[in-house]
Amino acid sequence: MIELKASDPAREAAALTEKALKGELWALDQRGTELSSEELAKRISPLRSGSLTLCIGGDEGLDPAFRSRARFTWSLSKLTLPHRLARVVVLEQIYRAFEIIRGAPYHK
């Protein structure tokens, strides 16, 4: 995990680009697509042999040019979430997606 100091979206975009992101890029943004856990599992399943980079923007969101580079823009909710909470939700949902992929009993 890479965490950047808060700055304007353009500076964040430059810093993220400088980190030489590898693999598929997903942006997390409230303007993105909301997914159920099952839908997330279907999207993540083909990526298991590669790498996935997830970017959560700062207080002002991700720079539009950077966000447009993302293959997918994922919205956790239309609600505004603190970044630390968003990270926990993302990790829990990815864990849940892998549990669904492996066929474990799924709690709904």
Short mmCIF file of N, CA and C in Angstrom, two decimals:
data_model
loop_
_atom_site.label_atom_id
_atom_site.label_comp_id
_atom_site.label_asym_id
_atom_site.label_seq_id
_atom_site.Cartn_x
_atom_site.Cartn_y
_atom_site.Cartn_z
N MET A 1 0.84 -1.16 0.00
CA MET A 1 0.00 0.00 0.00
C MET A 1 0.89 1.24 0.00
N ILE A 2 0.50 2.18 -0.83
CA ILE A 2 1.19 3.47 -0.90
C ILE A 2 0.20 4.53 -0.44
N GLU A 3 0.61 5.33 0.51
CA GLU A 3 -0.25 6.41 0.97
C GLU A 3 0.49 7.72 0.74
N LEU A 4 -0.19 8.64 0.08
CA LEU A 4 0.41 9.94 -0.22
C LEU A 4 -0.14 10.99 0.71
N LYS A 5 0.66 12.02 0.97
CA LYS A 5 0.17 13.15 1.75
C LYS A 5 -0.91 13.87 0.96
N ALA A 6 -1.88 14.42 1.69
CA ALA A 6 -2.98 15.14 1.04
C ALA A 6 -2.44 16.29 0.20
N SER A 7 -2.96 16.40 -1.00
CA SER A 7 -2.59 17.50 -1.89
C SER A 7 -3.70 17.66 -2.91
N ASP A 8 -3.52 18.56 -3.83
CA ASP A 8 -4.56 18.74 -4.85
C ASP A 8 -4.55 17.54 -5.79
N PRO A 9 -5.67 17.27 -6.47
CA PRO A 9 -5.77 16.08 -7.34
C PRO A 9 -4.68 15.99 -8.40
N ALA A 10 -4.28 17.10 -8.99
CA ALA A 10 -3.23 17.05 -10.03
C ALA A 10 -1.90 16.58 -9.46
N ARG A 11 -1.54 17.07 -8.26
CA ARG A 11 -0.29 16.62 -7.63
C ARG A 11 -0.37 15.15 -7.26
N GLU A 12 -1.54 14.72 -6.75
CA GLU A 12 -1.72 13.30 -6.43
C GLU A 12 -1.54 12.46 -7.69
N ALA A 13 -2.15 12.90 -8.79
CA ALA A 13 -2.04 12.15 -10.05
C ALA A 13 -0.59 12.02 -10.48
N ALA A 14 0.17 13.11 -10.39
CA ALA A 14 1.59 13.07 -10.76
C ALA A 14 2.36 12.11 -9.86
N ALA A 15 2.08 12.15 -8.55
CA ALA A 15 2.78 11.27 -7.61
C ALA A 15 2.41 9.81 -7.87
N LEU A 16 1.15 9.53 -8.17
CA LEU A 16 0.73 8.15 -8.46
C LEU A 16 1.36 7.66 -9.75
N THR A 17 1.38 8.50 -10.76
CA THR A 17 1.99 8.14 -12.04
C THR A 17 3.48 7.86 -11.86
N GLU A 18 4.13 8.64 -11.00
CA GLU A 18 5.56 8.47 -10.72
C GLU A 18 5.86 7.12 -10.08
N LYS A 19 4.88 6.55 -9.37
CA LYS A 19 5.08 5.27 -8.69
C LYS A 19 5.08 4.10 -9.67
N ALA A 20 4.91 4.38 -10.96
CA ALA A 20 4.94 3.35 -12.00
C ALA A 20 3.97 2.23 -11.68
N LEU A 21 2.71 2.58 -11.65
CA LEU A 21 1.66 1.61 -11.35
C LEU A 21 1.69 0.48 -12.36
N LYS A 22 1.56 -0.74 -11.87
CA LYS A 22 1.61 -1.91 -12.74
C LYS A 22 0.26 -2.61 -12.72
N GLY A 23 0.01 -3.38 -13.76
CA GLY A 23 -1.22 -4.16 -13.83
C GLY A 23 -2.43 -3.30 -14.13
N GLU A 24 -3.58 -3.87 -13.88
CA GLU A 24 -4.84 -3.17 -14.13
C GLU A 24 -5.07 -2.11 -13.06
N LEU A 25 -5.55 -0.96 -13.50
CA LEU A 25 -5.79 0.16 -12.60
C LEU A 25 -7.29 0.36 -12.42
N TRP A 26 -7.72 0.39 -11.15
CA TRP A 26 -9.09 0.74 -10.81
C TRP A 26 -9.04 2.00 -9.96
N ALA A 27 -9.94 2.91 -10.24
CA ALA A 27 -10.10 4.11 -9.44
C ALA A 27 -11.31 3.91 -8.52
N LEU A 28 -11.19 4.36 -7.29
CA LEU A 28 -12.34 4.35 -6.39
C LEU A 28 -12.88 5.77 -6.32
N ASP A 29 -14.13 5.92 -6.70
CA ASP A 29 -14.72 7.25 -6.80
C ASP A 29 -16.24 7.10 -6.70
N GLN A 30 -16.88 8.02 -6.01
CA GLN A 30 -18.33 7.92 -5.83
C GLN A 30 -19.09 8.03 -7.15
N ARG A 31 -18.43 8.52 -8.21
CA ARG A 31 -19.07 8.61 -9.53
C ARG A 31 -18.96 7.31 -10.30
N GLY A 32 -18.32 6.31 -9.71
CA GLY A 32 -18.13 5.04 -10.39
C GLY A 32 -19.34 4.12 -10.30
N THR A 33 -19.12 2.87 -10.60
CA THR A 33 -20.16 1.85 -10.62
C THR A 33 -20.19 1.12 -9.29
N GLU A 34 -21.37 1.06 -8.68
CA GLU A 34 -21.53 0.27 -7.45
C GLU A 34 -21.69 -1.19 -7.85
N LEU A 35 -21.09 -2.09 -7.08
CA LEU A 35 -21.13 -3.52 -7.36
C LEU A 35 -21.63 -4.28 -6.14
N SER A 36 -22.34 -5.38 -6.38
CA SER A 36 -22.62 -6.32 -5.30
C SER A 36 -21.35 -7.14 -5.06
N SER A 37 -21.30 -7.88 -3.99
CA SER A 37 -20.13 -8.73 -3.73
C SER A 37 -19.95 -9.76 -4.83
N GLU A 38 -21.05 -10.31 -5.33
CA GLU A 38 -20.98 -11.30 -6.41
C GLU A 38 -20.45 -10.67 -7.69
N GLU A 39 -20.90 -9.44 -8.00
CA GLU A 39 -20.41 -8.75 -9.20
C GLU A 39 -18.92 -8.44 -9.08
N LEU A 40 -18.48 -8.05 -7.89
CA LEU A 40 -17.06 -7.80 -7.67
C LEU A 40 -16.26 -9.08 -7.88
N ALA A 41 -16.75 -10.19 -7.38
CA ALA A 41 -16.06 -11.48 -7.56
C ALA A 41 -15.90 -11.80 -9.05
N LYS A 42 -16.94 -11.55 -9.84
CA LYS A 42 -16.87 -11.82 -11.28
C LYS A 42 -15.83 -10.91 -11.96
N ARG A 43 -15.72 -9.66 -11.51
CA ARG A 43 -14.74 -8.74 -12.10
C ARG A 43 -13.32 -9.08 -11.69
N ILE A 44 -13.14 -9.54 -10.46
CA ILE A 44 -11.80 -9.84 -9.94
C ILE A 44 -11.29 -11.19 -10.41
N SER A 45 -12.17 -12.14 -10.62
CA SER A 45 -11.74 -13.49 -10.96
C SER A 45 -10.74 -13.56 -12.11
N PRO A 46 -10.96 -12.88 -13.24
CA PRO A 46 -9.98 -12.97 -14.32
C PRO A 46 -8.65 -12.29 -14.01
N LEU A 47 -8.59 -11.49 -12.95
CA LEU A 47 -7.38 -10.75 -12.62
C LEU A 47 -6.48 -11.49 -11.65
N ARG A 48 -6.88 -12.67 -11.21
CA ARG A 48 -6.12 -13.37 -10.17
C ARG A 48 -4.70 -13.70 -10.56
N SER A 49 -4.42 -13.84 -11.85
CA SER A 49 -3.06 -14.18 -12.25
C SER A 49 -2.23 -12.94 -12.57
N GLY A 50 -2.82 -11.77 -12.47
CA GLY A 50 -2.09 -10.53 -12.75
C GLY A 50 -2.02 -9.68 -11.49
N SER A 51 -1.98 -8.38 -11.70
CA SER A 51 -1.97 -7.48 -10.56
C SER A 51 -3.03 -6.41 -10.76
N LEU A 52 -3.52 -5.92 -9.65
CA LEU A 52 -4.57 -4.91 -9.64
C LEU A 52 -4.13 -3.79 -8.73
N THR A 53 -4.18 -2.57 -9.23
CA THR A 53 -3.87 -1.39 -8.42
C THR A 53 -5.17 -0.64 -8.19
N LEU A 54 -5.47 -0.39 -6.93
CA LEU A 54 -6.67 0.36 -6.55
C LEU A 54 -6.23 1.72 -6.04
N CYS A 55 -6.82 2.79 -6.55
CA CYS A 55 -6.46 4.14 -6.12
C CYS A 55 -7.68 4.84 -5.53
N ILE A 56 -7.51 5.30 -4.31
CA ILE A 56 -8.52 6.11 -3.64
C ILE A 56 -7.99 7.54 -3.64
N GLY A 57 -8.78 8.46 -4.15
CA GLY A 57 -8.35 9.85 -4.23
C GLY A 57 -8.39 10.55 -2.89
N GLY A 58 -7.87 11.75 -2.88
CA GLY A 58 -7.89 12.58 -1.69
C GLY A 58 -9.25 13.21 -1.48
N ASP A 59 -9.28 14.24 -0.65
CA ASP A 59 -10.54 14.90 -0.29
C ASP A 59 -11.29 15.44 -1.50
N GLU A 60 -10.57 15.81 -2.53
CA GLU A 60 -11.21 16.37 -3.73
C GLU A 60 -11.40 15.32 -4.82
N GLY A 61 -11.13 14.06 -4.51
CA GLY A 61 -11.26 13.00 -5.50
C GLY A 61 -10.02 12.90 -6.37
N LEU A 62 -10.03 11.93 -7.26
CA LEU A 62 -8.90 11.74 -8.18
C LEU A 62 -8.99 12.74 -9.33
N ASP A 63 -7.84 13.12 -9.82
CA ASP A 63 -7.76 14.00 -10.98
C ASP A 63 -8.50 13.33 -12.14
N PRO A 64 -9.37 14.07 -12.86
CA PRO A 64 -10.13 13.46 -13.96
C PRO A 64 -9.26 12.78 -15.01
N ALA A 65 -8.12 13.35 -15.34
CA ALA A 65 -7.22 12.74 -16.34
C ALA A 65 -6.68 11.42 -15.82
N PHE A 66 -6.32 11.37 -14.53
CA PHE A 66 -5.82 10.13 -13.95
C PHE A 66 -6.95 9.10 -13.89
N ARG A 67 -8.13 9.54 -13.46
CA ARG A 67 -9.28 8.64 -13.35
C ARG A 67 -9.63 8.04 -14.71
N SER A 68 -9.44 8.81 -15.78
CA SER A 68 -9.76 8.31 -17.12
C SER A 68 -8.80 7.20 -17.55
N ARG A 69 -7.62 7.13 -16.92
CA ARG A 69 -6.66 6.05 -17.23
C ARG A 69 -7.09 4.72 -16.64
N ALA A 70 -7.97 4.77 -15.65
CA ALA A 70 -8.40 3.55 -14.97
C ALA A 70 -9.26 2.69 -15.90
N ARG A 71 -9.06 1.41 -15.82
CA ARG A 71 -9.87 0.49 -16.61
C ARG A 71 -11.29 0.42 -16.06
N PHE A 72 -11.42 0.64 -14.74
CA PHE A 72 -12.73 0.57 -14.10
C PHE A 72 -12.77 1.58 -12.97
N THR A 73 -13.91 2.23 -12.79
CA THR A 73 -14.10 3.14 -11.67
C THR A 73 -15.17 2.55 -10.78
N TRP A 74 -14.77 2.23 -9.56
CA TRP A 74 -15.61 1.51 -8.60
C TRP A 74 -16.08 2.48 -7.52
N SER A 75 -17.38 2.46 -7.27
CA SER A 75 -17.95 3.25 -6.19
C SER A 75 -18.35 2.32 -5.06
N LEU A 76 -17.84 2.59 -3.87
CA LEU A 76 -18.25 1.81 -2.71
C LEU A 76 -19.64 2.23 -2.26
N SER A 77 -19.97 3.49 -2.48
CA SER A 77 -21.25 4.04 -2.03
C SER A 77 -21.36 5.46 -2.55
N LYS A 78 -22.56 5.96 -2.58
CA LYS A 78 -22.74 7.38 -2.91
C LYS A 78 -22.44 8.23 -1.68
N LEU A 79 -22.32 7.59 -0.53
CA LEU A 79 -21.96 8.30 0.69
C LEU A 79 -20.48 8.68 0.65
N THR A 80 -20.12 9.72 1.35
CA THR A 80 -18.72 10.08 1.51
C THR A 80 -18.17 9.28 2.68
N LEU A 81 -17.08 8.54 2.44
CA LEU A 81 -16.47 7.72 3.48
C LEU A 81 -15.09 8.27 3.82
N PRO A 82 -14.71 8.25 5.10
CA PRO A 82 -13.33 8.60 5.44
C PRO A 82 -12.39 7.59 4.76
N HIS A 83 -11.22 8.05 4.36
CA HIS A 83 -10.30 7.19 3.62
C HIS A 83 -9.92 5.92 4.37
N ARG A 84 -9.72 6.04 5.66
CA ARG A 84 -9.35 4.83 6.42
C ARG A 84 -10.49 3.82 6.42
N LEU A 85 -11.71 4.28 6.52
CA LEU A 85 -12.85 3.38 6.46
C LEU A 85 -13.00 2.78 5.06
N ALA A 86 -12.80 3.60 4.02
CA ALA A 86 -12.88 3.10 2.65
C ALA A 86 -11.87 1.98 2.43
N ARG A 87 -10.65 2.12 2.96
CA ARG A 87 -9.64 1.06 2.80
C ARG A 87 -10.09 -0.23 3.45
N VAL A 88 -10.70 -0.13 4.62
CA VAL A 88 -11.19 -1.33 5.32
C VAL A 88 -12.31 -1.98 4.52
N VAL A 89 -13.22 -1.17 4.00
CA VAL A 89 -14.33 -1.71 3.20
C VAL A 89 -13.79 -2.39 1.94
N VAL A 90 -12.83 -1.77 1.27
CA VAL A 90 -12.23 -2.35 0.07
C VAL A 90 -11.59 -3.70 0.40
N LEU A 91 -10.78 -3.74 1.45
CA LEU A 91 -10.12 -5.00 1.82
C LEU A 91 -11.12 -6.09 2.17
N GLU A 92 -12.16 -5.74 2.91
CA GLU A 92 -13.18 -6.73 3.28
C GLU A 92 -13.90 -7.23 2.04
N GLN A 93 -14.20 -6.34 1.11
CA GLN A 93 -14.92 -6.76 -0.10
C GLN A 93 -14.04 -7.62 -1.01
N ILE A 94 -12.76 -7.32 -1.09
CA ILE A 94 -11.86 -8.16 -1.88
C ILE A 94 -11.73 -9.54 -1.24
N TYR A 95 -11.60 -9.58 0.09
CA TYR A 95 -11.58 -10.87 0.79
C TYR A 95 -12.86 -11.65 0.48
N ARG A 96 -14.00 -10.98 0.59
CA ARG A 96 -15.29 -11.62 0.33
C ARG A 96 -15.35 -12.12 -1.11
N ALA A 97 -14.85 -11.33 -2.06
CA ALA A 97 -14.86 -11.74 -3.46
C ALA A 97 -14.06 -13.03 -3.66
N PHE A 98 -12.88 -13.11 -3.02
CA PHE A 98 -12.08 -14.33 -3.15
C PHE A 98 -12.74 -15.52 -2.48
N GLU A 99 -13.46 -15.28 -1.40
CA GLU A 99 -14.21 -16.37 -0.77
C GLU A 99 -15.32 -16.86 -1.70
N ILE A 100 -15.99 -15.96 -2.38
CA ILE A 100 -17.02 -16.33 -3.35
C ILE A 100 -16.38 -17.11 -4.50
N ILE A 101 -15.26 -16.65 -5.01
CA ILE A 101 -14.56 -17.30 -6.12
C ILE A 101 -14.18 -18.74 -5.74
N ARG A 102 -13.70 -18.92 -4.52
CA ARG A 102 -13.29 -20.29 -4.13
C ARG A 102 -14.45 -21.17 -3.70
N GLY A 103 -15.66 -20.61 -3.69
CA GLY A 103 -16.85 -21.42 -3.40
C GLY A 103 -17.14 -21.61 -1.92
N ALA A 104 -16.56 -20.78 -1.09
CA ALA A 104 -16.82 -20.88 0.35
C ALA A 104 -18.26 -20.47 0.63
N PRO A 105 -18.81 -20.92 1.75
CA PRO A 105 -20.17 -20.49 2.10
C PRO A 105 -20.20 -18.96 2.16
N TYR A 106 -21.21 -18.40 1.54
CA TYR A 106 -21.29 -16.95 1.40
C TYR A 106 -22.36 -16.40 2.33
N HIS A 107 -21.97 -15.47 3.16
CA HIS A 107 -22.90 -14.81 4.08
C HIS A 107 -23.54 -13.63 3.36
N LYS A 108 -24.86 -13.65 3.27
CA LYS A 108 -25.56 -12.54 2.59
C LYS A 108 -26.19 -11.63 3.59
#
